[in-house]
PDB file of N, CA, C and O in Angstrom:
ATOM      1  N   MET A   4       8.327   9.512  16.404  1.00 56.00           N
ATOM      2  CA  MET A   4       7.238   9.429  15.419  1.00 56.00           C
ATOM      3  C   MET A   4       7.199   7.974  15.038  1.00 56.00           C
ATOM      4  O   MET A   4       8.274   7.199  14.836  1.00 56.00           O
ATOM      5  N   ASN A   5       6.056   7.518  15.166  1.00 73.00           N
ATOM      6  CA  ASN A   5       5.921   6.175  14.836  1.00 73.00           C
ATOM      7  C   ASN A   5       5.900   5.844  13.203  1.00 73.00           C
ATOM      8  O   ASN A   5       5.022   6.474  12.667  1.00 73.00           O
ATOM      9  N   ILE A   6       6.795   4.983  12.726  1.00 75.00           N
ATOM     10  CA  ILE A   6       7.037   4.995  11.354  1.00 75.00           C
ATOM     11  C   ILE A   6       5.787   4.085  10.682  1.00 75.00           C
ATOM     12  O   ILE A   6       5.312   4.349   9.564  1.00 75.00           O
ATOM     13  N   ASN A   7       5.265   3.316  11.531  1.00 78.00           N
ATOM     14  CA  ASN A   7       3.918   2.499  11.065  1.00 78.00           C
ATOM     15  C   ASN A   7       2.857   3.418  10.564  1.00 78.00           C
ATOM     16  O   ASN A   7       1.979   3.195   9.674  1.00 78.00           O
ATOM     17  N   ILE A   8       2.690   4.473  11.422  1.00 85.00           N
ATOM     18  CA  ILE A   8       1.648   5.503  11.234  1.00 85.00           C
ATOM     19  C   ILE A   8       1.726   6.152   9.827  1.00 85.00           C
ATOM     20  O   ILE A   8       0.780   6.317   9.099  1.00 85.00           O
ATOM     21  N   LEU A   9       2.999   6.433   9.668  1.00 81.00           N
ATOM     22  CA  LEU A   9       3.365   7.137   8.330  1.00 81.00           C
ATOM     23  C   LEU A   9       2.816   6.069   7.129  1.00 81.00           C
ATOM     24  O   LEU A   9       2.381   6.622   6.061  1.00 81.00           O
ATOM     25  N   PHE A  10       3.122   4.832   7.134  1.00 79.00           N
ATOM     26  CA  PHE A  10       2.722   3.956   6.072  1.00 79.00           C
ATOM     27  C   PHE A  10       1.278   3.809   6.226  1.00 79.00           C
ATOM     28  O   PHE A  10       0.633   3.558   5.031  1.00 79.00           O
ATOM     29  N   MET A  11       0.652   3.969   7.312  1.00 85.00           N
ATOM     30  CA  MET A  11      -0.892   3.968   7.189  1.00 85.00           C
ATOM     31  C   MET A  11      -1.447   5.189   6.383  1.00 85.00           C
ATOM     32  O   MET A  11      -2.304   5.140   5.755  1.00 85.00           O
ATOM     33  N   LEU A  12      -0.593   6.323   6.811  1.00 88.00           N
ATOM     34  CA  LEU A  12      -1.168   7.555   6.047  1.00 88.00           C
ATOM     35  C   LEU A  12      -0.938   7.523   4.566  1.00 88.00           C
ATOM     36  O   LEU A  12      -1.658   8.097   3.670  1.00 88.00           O
ATOM     37  N   LEU A  13       0.077   6.676   4.170  1.00 84.00           N
ATOM     38  CA  LEU A  13       0.209   6.430   2.640  1.00 84.00           C
ATOM     39  C   LEU A  13      -0.942   5.805   2.063  1.00 84.00           C
ATOM     40  O   LEU A  13      -1.524   6.138   0.899  1.00 84.00           O
ATOM     41  N   GLY A  14      -1.467   4.709   2.624  1.00 86.00           N
ATOM     42  CA  GLY A  14      -2.683   4.116   2.364  1.00 86.00           C
ATOM     43  C   GLY A  14      -3.796   4.877   2.296  1.00 86.00           C
ATOM     44  O   GLY A  14      -4.667   4.777   1.455  1.00 86.00           O
ATOM     45  N   VAL A  15      -4.009   5.738   3.305  1.00 91.00           N
ATOM     46  CA  VAL A  15      -5.085   6.786   3.239  1.00 91.00           C
ATOM     47  C   VAL A  15      -5.076   7.633   2.128  1.00 91.00           C
ATOM     48  O   VAL A  15      -6.123   7.953   1.600  1.00 91.00           O
ATOM     49  N   CYS A  16      -3.875   8.163   1.803  1.00 91.00           N
ATOM     50  CA  CYS A  16      -3.707   9.099   0.622  1.00 91.00           C
ATOM     51  C   CYS A  16      -4.113   8.481  -0.643  1.00 91.00           C
ATOM     52  O   CYS A  16      -4.886   8.927  -1.387  1.00 91.00           O
ATOM     53  N   ILE A  17      -3.584   6.982  -0.906  1.00 88.00           N
ATOM     54  CA  ILE A  17      -4.028   6.358  -2.031  1.00 88.00           C
ATOM     55  C   ILE A  17      -5.444   6.071  -2.124  1.00 88.00           C
ATOM     56  O   ILE A  17      -5.975   6.202  -3.059  1.00 88.00           O
ATOM     57  N   TYR A  18      -6.116   5.750  -0.903  1.00 93.00           N
ATOM     58  CA  TYR A  18      -7.491   5.599  -0.879  1.00 93.00           C
ATOM     59  C   TYR A  18      -8.320   6.870  -1.200  1.00 93.00           C
ATOM     60  O   TYR A  18      -9.309   6.756  -1.961  1.00 93.00           O
ATOM     61  N   ASN A  19      -7.841   7.948  -0.698  1.00 95.00           N
ATOM     62  CA  ASN A  19      -8.476   9.300  -1.153  1.00 95.00           C
ATOM     63  C   ASN A  19      -8.506   9.491  -2.821  1.00 95.00           C
ATOM     64  O   ASN A  19      -9.511  10.028  -3.397  1.00 95.00           O
ATOM     65  N   TYR A  20      -7.217   9.219  -3.205  1.00 94.00           N
ATOM     66  CA  TYR A  20      -7.269   9.359  -4.699  1.00 94.00           C
ATOM     67  C   TYR A  20      -7.991   8.262  -5.459  1.00 94.00           C
ATOM     68  O   TYR A  20      -8.828   8.597  -6.398  1.00 94.00           O
ATOM     69  N   TYR A  21      -8.192   7.109  -4.922  1.00 92.00           N
ATOM     70  CA  TYR A  21      -9.042   5.987  -5.482  1.00 92.00           C
ATOM     71  C   TYR A  21     -10.432   6.485  -5.608  1.00 92.00           C
ATOM     72  O   TYR A  21     -11.143   6.122  -6.404  1.00 92.00           O
ATOM     73  N   LYS A  22     -11.048   6.992  -4.502  1.00 94.00           N
ATOM     74  CA  LYS A  22     -12.283   7.461  -4.244  1.00 94.00           C
ATOM     75  C   LYS A  22     -12.552   8.687  -5.008  1.00 94.00           C
ATOM     76  O   LYS A  22     -13.657   9.404  -4.912  1.00 94.00           O
ATOM     77  N   GLN A  23     -11.472   9.339  -5.465  1.00 93.00           N
ATOM     78  CA  GLN A  23     -11.687  10.630  -6.433  1.00 93.00           C
ATOM     79  C   GLN A  23     -11.979  11.860  -5.545  1.00 93.00           C
ATOM     80  O   GLN A  23     -12.659  12.661  -5.789  1.00 93.00           O
ATOM     81  N   TYR A  24     -11.454  11.708  -4.227  1.00 94.00           N
ATOM     82  CA  TYR A  24     -11.534  12.871  -3.385  1.00 94.00           C
ATOM     83  C   TYR A  24     -10.376  13.838  -3.627  1.00 94.00           C
ATOM     84  O   TYR A  24     -10.510  15.090  -3.397  1.00 94.00           O
ATOM     85  N   TRP A  25      -9.334  13.356  -4.124  1.00 93.00           N
ATOM     86  CA  TRP A  25      -8.251  14.026  -4.357  1.00 93.00           C
ATOM     87  C   TRP A  25      -7.677  13.869  -5.976  1.00 93.00           C
ATOM     88  O   TRP A  25      -8.052  12.918  -6.551  1.00 93.00           O
ATOM     89  N   SER A  26      -7.043  14.958  -6.422  1.00 95.00           N
ATOM     90  CA  SER A  26      -6.511  15.015  -7.730  1.00 95.00           C
ATOM     91  C   SER A  26      -5.009  14.148  -7.712  1.00 95.00           C
ATOM     92  O   SER A  26      -4.571  14.092  -6.688  1.00 95.00           O
ATOM     93  N   LEU A  27      -4.814  13.919  -8.955  1.00 94.00           N
ATOM     94  CA  LEU A  27      -3.427  13.255  -8.982  1.00 94.00           C
ATOM     95  C   LEU A  27      -2.361  14.216  -8.451  1.00 94.00           C
ATOM     96  O   LEU A  27      -1.318  13.727  -7.694  1.00 94.00           O
ATOM     97  N   GLU A  28      -2.179  15.337  -8.791  1.00 95.00           N
ATOM     98  CA  GLU A  28      -1.301  16.357  -8.382  1.00 95.00           C
ATOM     99  C   GLU A  28      -1.395  16.539  -6.791  1.00 95.00           C
ATOM    100  O   GLU A  28      -0.204  16.545  -6.212  1.00 95.00           O
ATOM    101  N   TYR A  29      -2.385  16.370  -6.103  1.00 95.00           N
ATOM    102  CA  TYR A  29      -2.429  16.669  -4.687  1.00 95.00           C
ATOM    103  C   TYR A  29      -2.023  15.242  -4.173  1.00 95.00           C
ATOM    104  O   TYR A  29      -1.318  15.316  -3.019  1.00 95.00           O
ATOM    105  N   LEU A  30      -2.266  14.220  -4.780  1.00 92.00           N
ATOM    106  CA  LEU A  30      -1.819  12.916  -4.161  1.00 92.00           C
ATOM    107  C   LEU A  30      -0.265  12.723  -4.345  1.00 92.00           C
ATOM    108  O   LEU A  30       0.363  12.360  -3.146  1.00 92.00           O
ATOM    109  N   VAL A  31       0.249  13.174  -5.358  1.00 92.00           N
ATOM    110  CA  VAL A  31       1.721  13.087  -5.528  1.00 92.00           C
ATOM    111  C   VAL A  31       2.338  14.195  -4.314  1.00 92.00           C
ATOM    112  O   VAL A  31       3.379  13.903  -3.652  1.00 92.00           O
ATOM    113  N   GLU A  32       1.793  15.264  -4.063  1.00 94.00           N
ATOM    114  CA  GLU A  32       2.297  16.169  -3.177  1.00 94.00           C
ATOM    115  C   GLU A  32       2.328  15.614  -1.795  1.00 94.00           C
ATOM    116  O   GLU A  32       3.239  15.620  -1.110  1.00 94.00           O
ATOM    117  N   MET A  33       1.161  14.905  -1.459  1.00 93.00           N
ATOM    118  CA  MET A  33       0.854  14.404  -0.060  1.00 93.00           C
ATOM    119  C   MET A  33       1.977  13.248  -0.079  1.00 93.00           C
ATOM    120  O   MET A  33       2.570  12.966   1.105  1.00 93.00           O
ATOM    121  N   LEU A  34       2.094  12.411  -0.986  1.00 88.00           N
ATOM    122  CA  LEU A  34       3.080  11.212  -0.889  1.00 88.00           C
ATOM    123  C   LEU A  34       4.397  11.736  -0.795  1.00 88.00           C
ATOM    124  O   LEU A  34       5.270  11.011   0.063  1.00 88.00           O
ATOM    125  N   LEU A  35       4.925  12.732  -1.310  1.00 89.00           N
ATOM    126  CA  LEU A  35       6.244  13.243  -1.235  1.00 89.00           C
ATOM    127  C   LEU A  35       6.414  13.791   0.222  1.00 89.00           C
ATOM    128  O   LEU A  35       7.470  13.518   0.821  1.00 89.00           O
ATOM    129  N   LYS A  36       5.478  14.512   0.697  1.00 92.00           N
ATOM    130  CA  LYS A  36       5.499  15.046   1.993  1.00 92.00           C
ATOM    131  C   LYS A  36       5.716  13.862   3.051  1.00 92.00           C
ATOM    132  O   LYS A  36       6.483  14.014   3.970  1.00 92.00           O
ATOM    133  N   ILE A  37       4.886  12.851   3.028  1.00 88.00           N
ATOM    134  CA  ILE A  37       4.833  11.813   3.887  1.00 88.00           C
ATOM    135  C   ILE A  37       6.090  10.918   3.778  1.00 88.00           C
ATOM    136  O   ILE A  37       6.753  10.536   4.652  1.00 88.00           O
ATOM    137  N   TYR A  38       6.536  10.830   2.482  1.00 84.00           N
ATOM    138  CA  TYR A  38       7.772  10.023   2.350  1.00 84.00           C
ATOM    139  C   TYR A  38       8.963  10.825   2.990  1.00 84.00           C
ATOM    140  O   TYR A  38       9.853  10.309   3.636  1.00 84.00           O
ATOM    141  N   LEU A  39       9.000  12.244   2.936  1.00 86.00           N
ATOM    142  CA  LEU A  39      10.130  12.980   3.660  1.00 86.00           C
ATOM    143  C   LEU A  39       9.958  12.745   5.039  1.00 86.00           C
ATOM    144  O   LEU A  39      10.932  12.788   5.775  1.00 86.00           O
ATOM    145  N   LEU A  40       8.705  12.969   5.712  1.00 87.00           N
ATOM    146  CA  LEU A  40       8.573  12.582   7.135  1.00 87.00           C
ATOM    147  C   LEU A  40       9.035  11.082   7.448  1.00 87.00           C
ATOM    148  O   LEU A  40       9.672  11.008   8.534  1.00 87.00           O
ATOM    149  N   LEU A  41       8.877  10.204   6.568  1.00 80.00           N
ATOM    150  CA  LEU A  41       9.358   8.880   6.838  1.00 80.00           C
ATOM    151  C   LEU A  41      10.810   8.978   6.916  1.00 80.00           C
ATOM    152  O   LEU A  41      11.455   8.153   7.631  1.00 80.00           O
ATOM    153  N   LEU A  42      11.566   9.528   5.841  1.00 79.00           N
ATOM    154  CA  LEU A  42      12.845   9.654   6.005  1.00 79.00           C
ATOM    155  C   LEU A  42      13.455  10.287   7.234  1.00 79.00           C
ATOM    156  O   LEU A  42      14.420   9.775   7.789  1.00 79.00           O
ATOM    157  N   PHE A  43      12.924  11.287   7.676  1.00 83.00           N
ATOM    158  CA  PHE A  43      13.394  12.064   8.753  1.00 83.00           C
ATOM    159  C   PHE A  43      12.898  11.205  10.031  1.00 83.00           C
ATOM    160  O   PHE A  43      13.888  11.124  10.961  1.00 83.00           O
ATOM    161  N   ALA A  44      11.883  10.504  10.054  1.00 79.00           N
ATOM    162  CA  ALA A  44      11.712   9.660  11.395  1.00 79.00           C
ATOM    163  C   ALA A  44      12.805   8.480  11.355  1.00 79.00           C
ATOM    164  O   ALA A  44      13.124   8.133  12.329  1.00 79.00           O
ATOM    165  N   VAL A  45      12.965   7.904  10.246  1.00 75.00           N
ATOM    166  CA  VAL A  45      13.982   6.930  10.220  1.00 75.00           C
ATOM    167  C   VAL A  45      15.523   7.396  10.657  1.00 75.00           C
ATOM    168  O   VAL A  45      16.189   6.866  11.458  1.00 75.00           O
ATOM    169  N   ILE A  46      15.851   8.423  10.023  1.00 77.00           N
ATOM    170  CA  ILE A  46      17.190   8.995  10.295  1.00 77.00           C
ATOM    171  C   ILE A  46      17.428   9.576  11.711  1.00 77.00           C
ATOM    172  O   ILE A  46      18.440   9.390  12.274  1.00 77.00           O
ATOM    173  N   PHE A  47      16.349  10.094  12.221  1.00 77.00           N
ATOM    174  CA  PHE A  47      16.409  10.738  13.568  1.00 77.00           C
ATOM    175  C   PHE A  47      15.748   9.819  14.555  1.00 77.00           C
ATOM    176  O   PHE A  47      15.569  10.396  15.694  1.00 77.00           O
ATOM    177  N   SER A  48      15.560   8.576  14.370  1.00 72.00           N
ATOM    178  CA  SER A  48      15.009   7.682  15.541  1.00 72.00           C
ATOM    179  C   SER A  48      15.926   7.203  16.429  1.00 72.00           C
ATOM    180  O   SER A  48      17.064   7.324  16.223  1.00 72.00           O
ATOM    181  N   VAL A  49      15.485   6.652  17.453  1.00 60.00           N
ATOM    182  CA  VAL A  49      16.404   5.936  18.419  1.00 60.00           C
ATOM    183  C   VAL A  49      17.277   4.917  17.905  1.00 60.00           C
ATOM    184  O   VAL A  49      18.311   4.591  18.285  1.00 60.00           O
ATOM    185  N   GLN A  50      16.681   4.196  16.773  1.00 64.00           N
ATOM    186  CA  GLN A  50      17.319   2.910  16.423  1.00 64.00           C
ATOM    187  C   GLN A  50      18.231   3.499  15.290  1.00 64.00           C
ATOM    188  O   GLN A  50      18.333   2.850  14.197  1.00 64.00           O
ATOM    189  N   ARG A  51      19.046   4.349  15.576  1.00 65.00           N
ATOM    190  CA  ARG A  51      20.060   4.725  14.554  1.00 65.00           C
ATOM    191  C   ARG A  51      21.266   3.752  14.034  1.00 65.00           C
ATOM    192  O   ARG A  51      21.679   3.875  12.949  1.00 65.00           O
ATOM    193  N   SER A  52      21.419   2.767  14.963  1.00 69.00           N
ATOM    194  CA  SER A  52      22.237   1.777  14.721  1.00 69.00           C
ATOM    195  C   SER A  52      21.768   0.845  13.579  1.00 69.00           C
ATOM    196  O   SER A  52      22.479   0.107  12.871  1.00 69.00           O
ATOM    197  N   ASN A  53      20.431   0.781  13.435  1.00 68.00           N
ATOM    198  CA  ASN A  53      19.745  -0.122  12.491  1.00 68.00           C
ATOM    199  C   ASN A  53      19.307   0.578  11.320  1.00 68.00           C
ATOM    200  O   ASN A  53      18.335   0.136  10.615  1.00 68.00           O
ATOM    201  N   LEU A  54      20.076   1.812  10.975  1.00 69.00           N
ATOM    202  CA  LEU A  54      19.560   2.516   9.875  1.00 69.00           C
ATOM    203  C   LEU A  54      19.496   1.854   8.466  1.00 69.00           C
ATOM    204  O   LEU A  54      18.645   1.969   7.780  1.00 69.00           O
ATOM    205  N   HIS A  55      20.392   1.151   8.208  1.00 73.00           N
ATOM    206  CA  HIS A  55      20.589   0.315   7.089  1.00 73.00           C
ATOM    207  C   HIS A  55      19.565  -0.619   6.903  1.00 73.00           C
ATOM    208  O   HIS A  55      18.972  -0.909   5.814  1.00 73.00           O
ATOM    209  N   ILE A  56      19.126  -1.198   8.022  1.00 73.00           N
ATOM    210  CA  ILE A  56      17.992  -2.260   7.902  1.00 73.00           C
ATOM    211  C   ILE A  56      16.623  -1.694   7.715  1.00 73.00           C
ATOM    212  O   ILE A  56      15.926  -2.011   6.761  1.00 73.00           O
ATOM    213  N   TYR A  57      16.462  -0.504   8.366  1.00 69.00           N
ATOM    214  CA  TYR A  57      15.170   0.199   8.198  1.00 69.00           C
ATOM    215  C   TYR A  57      15.250   0.920   6.747  1.00 69.00           C
ATOM    216  O   TYR A  57      14.121   0.842   6.143  1.00 69.00           O
ATOM    217  N   THR A  58      16.383   1.374   6.191  1.00 69.00           N
ATOM    218  CA  THR A  58      16.299   2.028   5.032  1.00 69.00           C
ATOM    219  C   THR A  58      15.871   1.000   3.860  1.00 69.00           C
ATOM    220  O   THR A  58      15.097   1.162   2.960  1.00 69.00           O
ATOM    221  N   SER A  59      16.520  -0.218   3.915  1.00 74.00           N
ATOM    222  CA  SER A  59      16.246  -1.247   2.823  1.00 74.00           C
ATOM    223  C   SER A  59      14.900  -1.831   2.878  1.00 74.00           C
ATOM    224  O   SER A  59      14.326  -2.026   1.925  1.00 74.00           O
ATOM    225  N   SER A  60      14.547  -2.156   4.137  1.00 73.00           N
ATOM    226  CA  SER A  60      13.198  -2.740   4.265  1.00 73.00           C
ATOM    227  C   SER A  60      11.933  -1.693   4.038  1.00 73.00           C
ATOM    228  O   SER A  60      11.047  -2.213   3.415  1.00 73.00           O
ATOM    229  N   TYR A  61      12.083  -0.579   4.533  1.00 69.00           N
ATOM    230  CA  TYR A  61      11.024   0.377   4.218  1.00 69.00           C
ATOM    231  C   TYR A  61      10.873   0.926   2.930  1.00 69.00           C
ATOM    232  O   TYR A  61       9.980   1.214   2.385  1.00 69.00           O
ATOM    233  N   LEU A  62      12.184   1.007   2.430  1.00 71.00           N
ATOM    234  CA  LEU A  62      12.130   1.313   0.875  1.00 71.00           C
ATOM    235  C   LEU A  62      11.501   0.377  -0.051  1.00 71.00           C
ATOM    236  O   LEU A  62      10.517   0.585  -1.065  1.00 71.00           O
ATOM    237  N   PHE A  63      11.774  -0.996   0.245  1.00 74.00           N
ATOM    238  CA  PHE A  63      11.313  -2.085  -0.396  1.00 74.00           C
ATOM    239  C   PHE A  63       9.654  -2.002  -0.026  1.00 74.00           C
ATOM    240  O   PHE A  63       8.845  -2.227  -0.970  1.00 74.00           O
ATOM    241  N   ALA A  64       9.128  -1.876   0.994  1.00 71.00           N
ATOM    242  CA  ALA A  64       7.767  -1.761   1.451  1.00 71.00           C
ATOM    243  C   ALA A  64       7.051  -0.518   0.698  1.00 71.00           C
ATOM    244  O   ALA A  64       6.038  -0.794   0.154  1.00 71.00           O
ATOM    245  N   PHE A  65       7.880   0.558   0.547  1.00 69.00           N
ATOM    246  CA  PHE A  65       7.222   1.719  -0.104  1.00 69.00           C
ATOM    247  C   PHE A  65       7.051   1.462  -1.561  1.00 69.00           C
ATOM    248  O   PHE A  65       6.021   1.663  -2.236  1.00 69.00           O
ATOM    249  N   ILE A  66       8.107   0.826  -2.207  1.00 73.00           N
ATOM    250  CA  ILE A  66       7.990   0.523  -3.588  1.00 73.00           C
ATOM    251  C   ILE A  66       6.820  -0.438  -3.889  1.00 73.00           C
ATOM    252  O   ILE A  66       6.258  -0.336  -4.796  1.00 73.00           O
ATOM    253  N   THR A  67       6.741  -1.473  -3.012  1.00 72.00           N
ATOM    254  CA  THR A  67       5.715  -2.550  -3.077  1.00 72.00           C
ATOM    255  C   THR A  67       4.435  -1.909  -3.066  1.00 72.00           C
ATOM    256  O   THR A  67       3.518  -2.201  -3.671  1.00 72.00           O
ATOM    257  N   PHE A  68       4.272  -1.054  -2.012  1.00 65.00           N
ATOM    258  CA  PHE A  68       2.912  -0.538  -1.674  1.00 65.00           C
ATOM    259  C   PHE A  68       2.548   0.406  -2.944  1.00 65.00           C
ATOM    260  O   PHE A  68       1.419   0.502  -3.273  1.00 65.00           O
TER     261      PHE A  68
END
């Protein structure tokens, strides 16, 4: 699974909430699901040797976003 696609989906979720297509509860639910997918994609990816780099950089990007 491409990790960058998951970050783009986070943006789509926030956009749908901003345009008032989704409620806050649904936004939080979707963000948690996508974040769990992001964790699984990082943990079970081929680049397992770079797990600490991915974890710190993507966590920082998620918090910033």
